[in-house]
Structures are given as structure tokens and as C-alpha cells.
mmCIF file of C-alpha atoms in Angstrom:
data_model
loop_
_atom_site.group_PDB
_atom_site.id
_atom_site.type_symbol
_atom_site.label_atom_id
_atom_site.label_comp_id
_atom_site.label_asym_id
_atom_site.label_seq_id
_atom_site.Cartn_x
_atom_site.Cartn_y
_atom_site.Cartn_z
ATOM 1 C CA MET Y 169 -70.065 -120.613 -36.430
ATOM 2 C CA ALA Y 170 -71.589 -117.842 -38.543
ATOM 3 C CA GLY Y 171 -69.393 -116.737 -41.408
ATOM 4 C CA ILE Y 172 -68.945 -113.118 -42.389
ATOM 5 C CA TRP Y 173 -71.577 -113.397 -45.113
ATOM 6 C CA GLU Y 174 -74.203 -114.098 -42.501
ATOM 7 C CA THR Y 175 -72.967 -111.602 -39.933
ATOM 8 C CA TYR Y 176 -73.136 -108.825 -42.496
ATOM 9 C CA PRO Y 177 -76.146 -109.353 -44.721
ATOM 10 C CA ASN Y 178 -75.490 -107.892 -48.179
ATOM 11 C CA ALA Y 179 -71.836 -108.082 -47.093
ATOM 12 C CA LEU Y 180 -70.116 -105.123 -48.646
ATOM 13 C CA SER Y 181 -71.643 -102.759 -51.196
ATOM 14 C CA LEU Y 182 -68.969 -100.906 -53.048
ATOM 15 C CA LYS Y 183 -69.891 -97.646 -54.748
ATOM 16 C CA HIS Y 184 -67.244 -98.105 -57.426
ATOM 17 C CA LYS Y 185 -66.078 -100.962 -59.584
ATOM 18 C CA LEU Y 186 -62.672 -101.793 -58.169
ATOM 19 C CA ARG Y 187 -59.930 -103.729 -59.858
ATOM 20 C CA ALA Y 188 -57.397 -105.829 -57.987
ATOM 21 C CA LEU Y 189 -54.321 -107.854 -58.852
ATOM 22 C CA VAL Y 190 -53.352 -110.938 -56.862
ATOM 23 C CA VAL Y 191 -49.657 -111.717 -57.205
ATOM 24 C CA ASN Y 192 -49.005 -115.192 -55.880
ATOM 25 C CA ASP Y 193 -47.294 -118.283 -57.271
ATOM 26 C CA SER Y 194 -49.746 -120.608 -55.536
ATOM 27 C CA LYS Y 195 -52.806 -121.239 -57.711
ATOM 28 C CA PHE Y 196 -54.592 -122.441 -54.627
ATOM 29 C CA GLU Y 197 -54.061 -119.140 -52.786
ATOM 30 C CA GLN Y 198 -54.954 -117.210 -55.947
ATOM 31 C CA VAL Y 199 -58.293 -119.018 -56.239
ATOM 32 C CA LEU Y 200 -59.219 -118.205 -52.667
ATOM 33 C CA LEU Y 201 -58.367 -114.534 -52.847
ATOM 34 C CA VAL Y 202 -60.139 -114.193 -56.193
ATOM 35 C CA ALA Y 203 -63.219 -115.861 -54.716
ATOM 36 C CA VAL Y 204 -63.321 -113.473 -51.768
ATOM 37 C CA LEU Y 205 -62.775 -110.383 -53.913
ATOM 38 C CA SER Y 206 -65.167 -111.437 -56.674
ATOM 39 C CA ARG Y 207 -67.849 -112.050 -54.094
ATOM 40 C CA VAL Y 208 -68.060 -108.293 -53.538
ATOM 41 C CA GLY Y 209 -67.773 -107.431 -57.198
ATOM 42 C CA VAL Y 210 -64.075 -106.629 -57.419
ATOM 43 C CA GLU Y 211 -62.636 -107.403 -60.852
ATOM 44 C CA THR Y 212 -59.602 -109.504 -60.039
ATOM 45 C CA LEU Y 213 -56.565 -110.323 -62.147
ATOM 46 C CA VAL Y 214 -53.854 -112.766 -61.195
ATOM 47 C CA ALA Y 215 -50.121 -112.910 -61.752
ATOM 48 C CA ASP Y 216 -47.964 -115.892 -60.891
ATOM 49 C CA ASN Y 217 -44.813 -113.891 -60.337
ATOM 50 C CA GLU Y 218 -43.119 -110.509 -60.431
ATOM 51 C CA LYS Y 219 -42.648 -110.603 -64.212
ATOM 52 C CA GLU Y 220 -46.364 -111.143 -64.867
ATOM 53 C CA ALA Y 221 -47.294 -108.451 -62.365
ATOM 54 C CA LEU Y 222 -45.092 -105.947 -64.169
ATOM 55 C CA GLU Y 223 -46.597 -106.986 -67.494
ATOM 56 C CA VAL Y 224 -50.073 -106.171 -66.205
ATOM 57 C CA ILE Y 225 -48.886 -102.647 -65.362
ATOM 58 C CA GLN Y 226 -47.042 -102.248 -68.641
ATOM 59 C CA GLU Y 227 -50.274 -103.089 -70.461
ATOM 60 C CA GLY Y 228 -51.761 -99.975 -68.904
ATOM 61 C CA VAL Y 229 -54.133 -101.692 -66.519
ATOM 62 C CA ILE Y 230 -55.210 -99.339 -63.753
ATOM 63 C CA LEU Y 231 -55.422 -101.077 -60.423
ATOM 64 C CA ASP Y 232 -56.954 -100.091 -57.117
ATOM 65 C CA LEU Y 233 -55.440 -102.868 -55.041
ATOM 66 C CA ILE Y 234 -52.505 -105.258 -55.323
ATOM 67 C CA ILE Y 235 -52.202 -108.212 -52.983
ATOM 68 C CA MET Y 236 -48.567 -109.232 -53.112
ATOM 69 C CA ASP Y 237 -47.282 -112.499 -51.731
ATOM 70 C CA ARG Y 238 -43.828 -112.144 -50.305
ATOM 71 C CA GLU Y 239 -42.461 -115.575 -51.111
ATOM 72 C CA MET Y 240 -42.813 -116.705 -54.677
ATOM 73 C CA HIS Y 241 -40.032 -118.342 -56.592
ATOM 74 C CA ASP Y 242 -37.546 -116.644 -54.297
ATOM 75 C CA LEU Y 243 -38.179 -115.748 -50.703
ATOM 76 C CA ASP Y 244 -38.215 -111.975 -51.252
ATOM 77 C CA ASP Y 245 -39.835 -111.802 -54.672
ATOM 78 C CA GLY Y 246 -42.808 -109.877 -53.376
ATOM 79 C CA ILE Y 247 -40.668 -107.211 -51.770
ATOM 80 C CA HIS Y 248 -38.636 -106.833 -54.930
ATOM 81 C CA ALA Y 249 -41.784 -106.617 -57.032
ATOM 82 C CA THR Y 250 -43.290 -104.010 -54.724
ATOM 83 C CA ARG Y 251 -40.209 -101.851 -55.053
ATOM 84 C CA LYS Y 252 -40.339 -102.113 -58.819
ATOM 85 C CA LEU Y 253 -44.033 -101.308 -59.018
ATOM 86 C CA ARG Y 254 -43.578 -98.171 -56.949
ATOM 87 C CA ALA Y 255 -40.601 -97.177 -59.077
ATOM 88 C CA MET Y 256 -42.888 -97.512 -62.110
ATOM 89 C CA GLY Y 257 -45.277 -95.039 -60.536
ATOM 90 C CA VAL Y 258 -47.969 -97.498 -59.482
ATOM 91 C CA THR Y 259 -50.191 -95.784 -56.927
ATOM 92 C CA ALA Y 260 -52.532 -98.685 -56.152
ATOM 93 C CA LYS Y 261 -52.780 -99.780 -52.541
ATOM 94 C CA ILE Y 262 -50.315 -102.638 -52.084
ATOM 95 C CA ILE Y 263 -50.920 -105.199 -49.378
ATOM 96 C CA GLY Y 264 -47.958 -107.445 -48.664
ATOM 97 C CA ILE Y 265 -48.824 -110.906 -47.353
ATOM 98 C CA SER Y 266 -46.671 -113.588 -45.824
ATOM 99 C CA THR Y 267 -46.711 -116.384 -43.279
ATOM 100 C CA GLU Y 268 -44.088 -114.505 -41.256
ATOM 101 C CA ASP Y 269 -45.615 -112.852 -38.212
ATOM 102 C CA MET Y 270 -42.573 -110.731 -37.480
ATOM 103 C CA ARG Y 271 -42.067 -107.006 -37.274
ATOM 104 C CA GLU Y 272 -38.942 -107.239 -39.471
ATOM 105 C CA ALA Y 273 -40.919 -108.884 -42.265
ATOM 106 C CA GLU Y 274 -43.560 -106.189 -41.998
ATOM 107 C CA LEU Y 275 -41.014 -103.372 -42.057
ATOM 108 C CA GLU Y 276 -39.259 -104.807 -45.092
ATOM 109 C CA PHE Y 277 -42.490 -104.782 -47.034
ATOM 110 C CA LEU Y 278 -43.488 -101.322 -45.866
ATOM 111 C CA ASN Y 279 -40.039 -99.942 -46.674
ATOM 112 C CA ALA Y 280 -40.358 -101.410 -50.155
ATOM 113 C CA GLY Y 281 -43.522 -99.356 -50.666
ATOM 114 C CA ALA Y 282 -46.360 -101.548 -49.461
ATOM 115 C CA ASP Y 283 -49.187 -99.797 -47.643
ATOM 116 C CA GLU Y 284 -50.020 -102.635 -45.326
ATOM 117 C CA TYR Y 285 -48.777 -106.031 -44.297
ATOM 118 C CA LEU Y 286 -50.970 -108.966 -43.414
ATOM 119 C CA THR Y 287 -50.018 -112.404 -42.207
ATOM 120 C CA LYS Y 288 -51.696 -115.413 -43.773
ATOM 121 C CA PRO Y 289 -54.456 -116.366 -43.724
ATOM 122 C CA VAL Y 290 -55.806 -113.079 -44.996
ATOM 123 C CA LYS Y 291 -59.005 -112.461 -43.057
ATOM 124 C CA LYS Y 292 -62.046 -111.540 -45.090
ATOM 125 C CA GLU Y 293 -63.024 -108.889 -42.571
ATOM 126 C CA LYS Y 294 -59.688 -107.132 -43.000
ATOM 127 C CA LEU Y 295 -59.873 -107.357 -46.778
ATOM 128 C CA MET Y 296 -63.395 -105.929 -46.738
ATOM 129 C CA SER Y 297 -62.327 -103.002 -44.596
ATOM 130 C CA ILE Y 298 -59.426 -102.297 -46.965
ATOM 131 C CA LEU Y 299 -61.784 -102.366 -49.958
ATOM 132 C CA GLU Y 300 -64.188 -100.039 -48.193
ATOM 133 C CA GLU Y 301 -61.359 -97.627 -47.465
ATOM 134 C CA ILE Y 302 -60.272 -97.646 -51.115
ATOM 135 C CA ASP Y 303 -63.860 -97.235 -52.280
ATOM 136 C CA ASN Y 304 -64.456 -94.257 -49.976
ATOM 137 C CA LYS Y 305 -61.341 -92.483 -51.168
ATOM 138 C CA ILE Y 306 -62.394 -92.505 -54.826
ATOM 139 C CA MET D 37 -83.938 -138.438 -45.462
ATOM 140 C CA ALA D 38 -80.519 -139.656 -46.555
ATOM 141 C CA SER D 39 -79.309 -136.178 -47.515
ATOM 142 C CA VAL D 40 -80.184 -134.868 -44.044
ATOM 143 C CA ASN D 41 -78.198 -137.689 -42.528
ATOM 144 C CA TYR D 42 -75.214 -136.903 -44.785
ATOM 145 C CA LYS D 43 -75.430 -133.243 -43.804
ATOM 146 C CA GLU D 44 -75.368 -134.220 -40.151
ATOM 147 C CA GLN D 45 -72.418 -136.501 -40.743
ATOM 148 C CA LEU D 46 -70.566 -133.753 -42.596
ATOM 149 C CA ALA D 47 -71.306 -131.214 -39.882
ATOM 150 C CA ALA D 48 -70.126 -133.682 -37.239
ATOM 151 C CA LEU D 49 -66.947 -134.413 -39.190
ATOM 152 C CA VAL D 50 -66.091 -130.749 -39.620
ATOM 153 C CA ASP D 51 -66.885 -130.096 -35.939
ATOM 154 C CA SER D 52 -64.583 -132.890 -34.836
ATOM 155 C CA MET D 53 -61.819 -131.673 -37.157
ATOM 156 C CA LEU D 54 -62.174 -128.199 -35.660
ATOM 157 C CA ARG D 55 -62.142 -129.528 -32.103
ATOM 158 C CA GLU D 56 -59.119 -131.718 -32.737
ATOM 159 C CA GLY D 57 -57.183 -128.935 -34.433
ATOM 160 C CA PHE D 58 -57.057 -130.400 -37.910
ATOM 161 C CA LEU D 59 -58.997 -127.386 -39.155
ATOM 162 C CA ASP D 60 -59.608 -123.903 -37.840
ATOM 163 C CA GLU D 61 -61.902 -120.941 -38.443
ATOM 164 C CA GLN D 62 -60.204 -120.208 -41.774
ATOM 165 C CA PHE D 63 -61.715 -123.388 -43.202
ATOM 166 C CA THR D 64 -65.210 -122.443 -42.091
ATOM 167 C CA GLN D 65 -64.741 -119.124 -43.872
ATOM 168 C CA LEU D 66 -63.858 -121.047 -47.025
ATOM 169 C CA GLN D 67 -67.043 -123.053 -46.668
ATOM 170 C CA GLU D 68 -69.019 -119.825 -46.561
ATOM 171 C CA LEU D 69 -67.732 -118.994 -50.048
ATOM 172 C CA GLN D 70 -69.659 -121.935 -51.487
ATOM 173 C CA ASP D 71 -73.078 -120.997 -52.792
ATOM 174 C CA GLU D 72 -75.423 -121.520 -55.721
ATOM 175 C CA THR D 73 -73.040 -119.752 -58.104
ATOM 176 C CA SER D 74 -70.073 -121.876 -57.033
ATOM 177 C CA PRO D 75 -71.524 -125.133 -55.695
ATOM 178 C CA GLY D 76 -68.270 -127.076 -55.949
ATOM 179 C CA PHE D 77 -66.047 -124.456 -54.348
ATOM 180 C CA VAL D 78 -65.047 -126.449 -51.275
ATOM 181 C CA GLU D 79 -64.217 -129.476 -53.377
ATOM 182 C CA GLU D 80 -62.187 -127.331 -55.747
ATOM 183 C CA VAL D 81 -60.273 -125.758 -52.882
ATOM 184 C CA ILE D 82 -59.500 -129.093 -51.244
ATOM 185 C CA ALA D 83 -58.468 -130.621 -54.560
ATOM 186 C CA MET D 84 -56.123 -127.724 -55.252
ATOM 187 C CA PHE D 85 -54.685 -127.862 -51.751
ATOM 188 C CA CYS D 86 -54.027 -131.595 -52.018
ATOM 189 C CA GLY D 87 -52.645 -131.296 -55.541
ATOM 190 C CA ASP D 88 -50.316 -128.475 -54.559
ATOM 191 C CA THR D 89 -49.196 -130.264 -51.419
ATOM 192 C CA GLY D 90 -48.566 -133.504 -53.285
ATOM 193 C CA THR D 91 -46.377 -131.686 -55.772
ATOM 194 C CA VAL D 92 -44.389 -130.025 -53.017
ATOM 195 C CA PHE D 93 -43.891 -133.322 -51.217
ATOM 196 C CA ASN D 94 -42.534 -134.846 -54.420
ATOM 197 C CA GLU D 95 -40.011 -132.038 -54.596
ATOM 198 C CA ILE D 96 -39.122 -132.532 -50.936
ATOM 199 C CA GLU D 97 -38.665 -136.230 -51.593
ATOM 200 C CA THR D 98 -36.239 -135.473 -54.408
ATOM 201 C CA VAL D 99 -34.134 -133.330 -52.102
ATOM 202 C CA MET D 100 -34.324 -135.826 -49.233
ATOM 203 C CA ASN D 101 -33.172 -138.652 -51.468
ATOM 204 C CA GLN D 102 -29.866 -136.949 -52.138
ATOM 205 C CA ALA D 103 -26.794 -138.518 -50.533
ATOM 206 C CA VAL D 104 -26.335 -135.335 -48.539
ATOM 207 C CA ILE D 105 -29.537 -133.487 -47.811
ATOM 208 C CA ASP D 106 -29.266 -129.765 -48.436
ATOM 209 C CA PHE D 107 -31.929 -128.330 -46.184
ATOM 210 C CA GLN D 108 -31.576 -124.972 -47.886
ATOM 211 C CA ASN D 109 -33.490 -126.607 -50.731
ATOM 212 C CA VAL D 110 -36.120 -127.935 -48.354
ATOM 213 C CA ASP D 111 -36.726 -124.557 -46.690
ATOM 214 C CA PRO D 112 -38.712 -122.860 -49.473
ATOM 215 C CA LEU D 113 -40.765 -126.017 -49.975
ATOM 216 C CA VAL D 114 -41.781 -126.227 -46.325
ATOM 217 C CA HIS D 115 -42.423 -122.497 -46.418
ATOM 218 C CA ARG D 116 -44.799 -123.028 -49.294
ATOM 219 C CA LEU D 117 -46.576 -125.769 -47.368
ATOM 220 C CA LYS D 118 -46.918 -123.431 -44.424
ATOM 221 C CA GLY D 119 -48.585 -120.855 -46.645
ATOM 222 C CA SER D 120 -51.040 -123.412 -47.966
ATOM 223 C CA CYS D 121 -51.830 -124.676 -44.477
ATOM 224 C CA CYS D 122 -52.572 -121.141 -43.312
ATOM 225 C CA THR D 123 -54.790 -120.512 -46.288
ATOM 226 C CA VAL D 124 -56.828 -123.704 -46.050
ATOM 227 C CA GLY D 125 -57.019 -123.535 -42.260
ATOM 228 C CA ALA D 126 -54.935 -126.551 -41.214
ATOM 229 C CA PRO D 127 -53.283 -125.605 -37.885
ATOM 230 C CA LYS D 128 -51.754 -128.997 -37.007
ATOM 231 C CA MET D 129 -49.977 -129.207 -40.313
ATOM 232 C CA LYS D 130 -48.927 -125.577 -39.989
ATOM 233 C CA LEU D 131 -47.486 -126.269 -36.543
ATOM 234 C CA ALA D 132 -45.395 -129.087 -37.989
ATOM 235 C CA CYS D 133 -44.024 -126.601 -40.540
ATOM 236 C CA VAL D 134 -43.210 -124.181 -37.731
ATOM 237 C CA GLN D 135 -41.390 -126.970 -35.874
ATOM 238 C CA TYR D 136 -39.305 -127.636 -38.964
ATOM 239 C CA ARG D 137 -38.287 -123.991 -38.983
ATOM 240 C CA GLN D 138 -37.322 -124.158 -35.302
ATOM 241 C CA PHE D 139 -35.131 -127.194 -35.925
ATOM 242 C CA ARG D 140 -33.552 -125.429 -38.892
ATOM 243 C CA ASP D 141 -32.793 -122.381 -36.789
ATOM 244 C CA ALA D 142 -31.167 -124.695 -34.224
ATOM 245 C CA ASN D 143 -29.218 -126.448 -36.987
ATOM 246 C CA ASP D 144 -30.697 -129.750 -35.844
ATOM 247 C CA ARG D 145 -30.658 -131.992 -38.903
ATOM 248 C CA GLN D 146 -32.288 -134.925 -37.169
ATOM 249 C CA GLY D 147 -34.982 -132.628 -35.876
ATOM 250 C CA CYS D 148 -35.547 -131.351 -39.399
ATOM 251 C CA LEU D 149 -35.957 -134.880 -40.696
ATOM 252 C CA SER D 150 -38.450 -135.682 -37.944
ATOM 253 C CA ALA D 151 -40.329 -132.485 -38.638
ATOM 254 C CA VAL D 152 -40.617 -133.251 -42.354
ATOM 255 C CA ASN D 153 -42.003 -136.667 -41.489
ATOM 256 C CA LEU D 154 -44.439 -135.086 -39.070
ATOM 257 C CA ILE D 155 -45.640 -132.663 -41.759
ATOM 258 C CA LYS D 156 -46.251 -135.640 -44.042
ATOM 259 C CA ASP D 157 -48.086 -137.554 -41.324
ATOM 260 C CA GLU D 158 -50.310 -134.593 -40.518
ATOM 261 C CA TYR D 159 -51.024 -134.079 -44.195
ATOM 262 C CA ASN D 160 -51.938 -137.736 -44.711
ATOM 263 C CA ILE D 161 -54.380 -137.647 -41.808
ATOM 264 C CA LEU D 162 -55.873 -134.417 -43.101
ATOM 265 C CA ARG D 163 -56.128 -135.714 -46.637
ATOM 266 C CA ASN D 164 -58.007 -138.805 -45.477
ATOM 267 C CA LYS D 165 -60.454 -136.684 -43.556
ATOM 268 C CA PHE D 166 -60.860 -134.404 -46.571
ATOM 269 C CA GLU D 167 -61.673 -137.420 -48.704
ATOM 270 C CA THR D 168 -64.408 -138.406 -46.315
ATOM 271 C CA MET D 169 -65.639 -134.832 -46.317
ATOM 272 C CA LEU D 170 -65.776 -134.685 -50.094
ATOM 273 C CA ASN D 171 -67.605 -137.991 -50.325
ATOM 274 C CA LEU D 172 -70.251 -136.652 -47.982
ATOM 275 C CA GLU D 173 -70.385 -133.389 -49.948
ATOM 276 C CA ARG D 174 -70.986 -135.298 -53.153
ATOM 277 C CA MET D 175 -73.785 -137.279 -51.557
ATOM 278 C CA ILE D 176 -75.372 -134.101 -50.281
ATOM 279 C CA GLN D 177 -75.030 -132.444 -53.700
ATOM 280 C CA ALA D 178 -76.644 -135.453 -55.298
ATOM 281 C CA GLY D 179 -79.520 -134.914 -52.908
ATOM 282 C CA GLY D 180 -80.051 -131.386 -54.334
ATOM 283 C CA THR D 181 -78.586 -129.046 -51.726
ATOM 284 C CA ASN D 182 -75.347 -127.055 -51.944
ATOM 285 C CA LYS D 183 -74.697 -125.825 -48.408
ATOM 286 C CA PRO D 184 -71.646 -127.721 -47.024
ATOM 287 C CA ASN D 185 -72.341 -127.068 -43.395
ATOM 288 C CA GLY D 186 -75.829 -128.405 -43.067
ATOM 289 C CA LYS D 187 -77.453 -124.958 -43.157
#
């Protein structure tokens, strides 16, 4: 089966250098998302939890994209963190991710301030289209 | 050549795992992330998945060894396993996690116990197959190629 890198030669060429933050308490999931994002030249930071995510913002880092896992130490950590980030004035695109394929889960994230909600596994094609959208808006 | 044979064996193993539902398309997408700049990516991913899963199972064991099992403490652990299964592309193991959730929703303690055992069984089968996969990968790497899928 051809992977996306073969279907789309040169994959994705972004016009701008984007910066993303992956908020996820699973190192394993962090590594995978970082690998996918780095492959197209996105500078990617990681945070293990809400506290670290907020610290990144407090340090003045400007982000284009935040990929926020819903369930970290507590089951709704990601929703709580999203709310806090928006309250801090963060304007980056926030993608909430979870294993829950339910409308309620999606609505909770969107109501907290996320721009989109994806169920795991996060598909590369979807991530690429989100990056393209961000890139085109700059 | 030996390395060609190992590549064929690896391709056949991955194909059979896909056909039998141990792996799905997500795993093949992970394989595509391995290249000259990250030749050990698949091995790293599998090692992290197995390490993470082992840790979670230890925590589950601790909860299950209590005189009275509080499944509220098992829930987030199984949820974490489900996330890892989705990410690595392990549908059979993910299904076992879903079954646990269904038994929990039905307040079926015996069902929950069976489901936890099923998750472990599925993981053990998967881990064994991953070990075989990694051994073949290493033999291929030793032969001077870094494409995991025989391409």
C-alpha cells in the first residue's frame, strides 16, 4: 500500500516556517506526531501536560498549531487546558484529539475553544491539510 | 541474497498481520516515516509502544491485585492503552479495549476482568510478532538497506 509520501511526491511544501506544540502525556504519541510534523519542516515542541503547555505560552513562544490530547493525567485535561489557553489569548489553531468518536466529546472540545476535533489515530492527510490551511492564511 | 530474503519475510509478516487484523493502515503509515534520516524509526516506535504498554499493564496489575478491584482506577489505564493501540495501528488490541469499556458501561465486573485478560493476550501476541519484525529489520539493516517494507 503506497503511503502518503509516495502518493504526493515532495509531500507538502509550506511557504512559512510553522511552529507547533504537541500536548500529550504519552511519549510514544508525542514521537509520532513530532515525526509527522517535522517531516514537512514544522518546528515542533512538546508538553507532557497542561502545566507545561501553559509554560510554553508564558515564555512568549508564538505558536501556529497546538495538538491537544484530551486525556492526560485526568480524563478532561485537554479540554481544561484548551479553555485556559484561549483565556490567555492564544490564537493558534487548536486541534483536540481523543480516542472517543462521539459527538459529545467533539462538542466539549469545540466549546472549550478548539478549532477542530480529530479521533485517534490522527491521519497524516488531515494534518497536512490543516497545515496547508494555516500556511495559506499567513 | 540474504537481505532480499529477509525483506520478503518482513513484507510477508506485515501482510499477514494486516490481513489478520493485528495491524492496520496506521502502522503502514508509520513505516513510511522511516527513511535515511531516521533509519531506526520503526524500531523506536515499537520499543516505545511496548515500553509504554508494559508500564500500563504493571499499573493495571497493581489495581487488579487489590482485595476489591476498583475499576475506576483501571478505566484511565485501559483508555491509555486504547490511545496507544490507535496510534500504532493495532485494531485487535483496540477492540479488546473497547470491549472493556462496554462491560464497564454494563457494570459487568466479570466481563471487565475477561476483557482485561483479552487485552493482555492480544498485546502478548502482538509483541511477539513485533519482536520477529524487529529481528528481520535488524537483519535487513545489517545488509545495508533501510526501507522496512521491502521497497
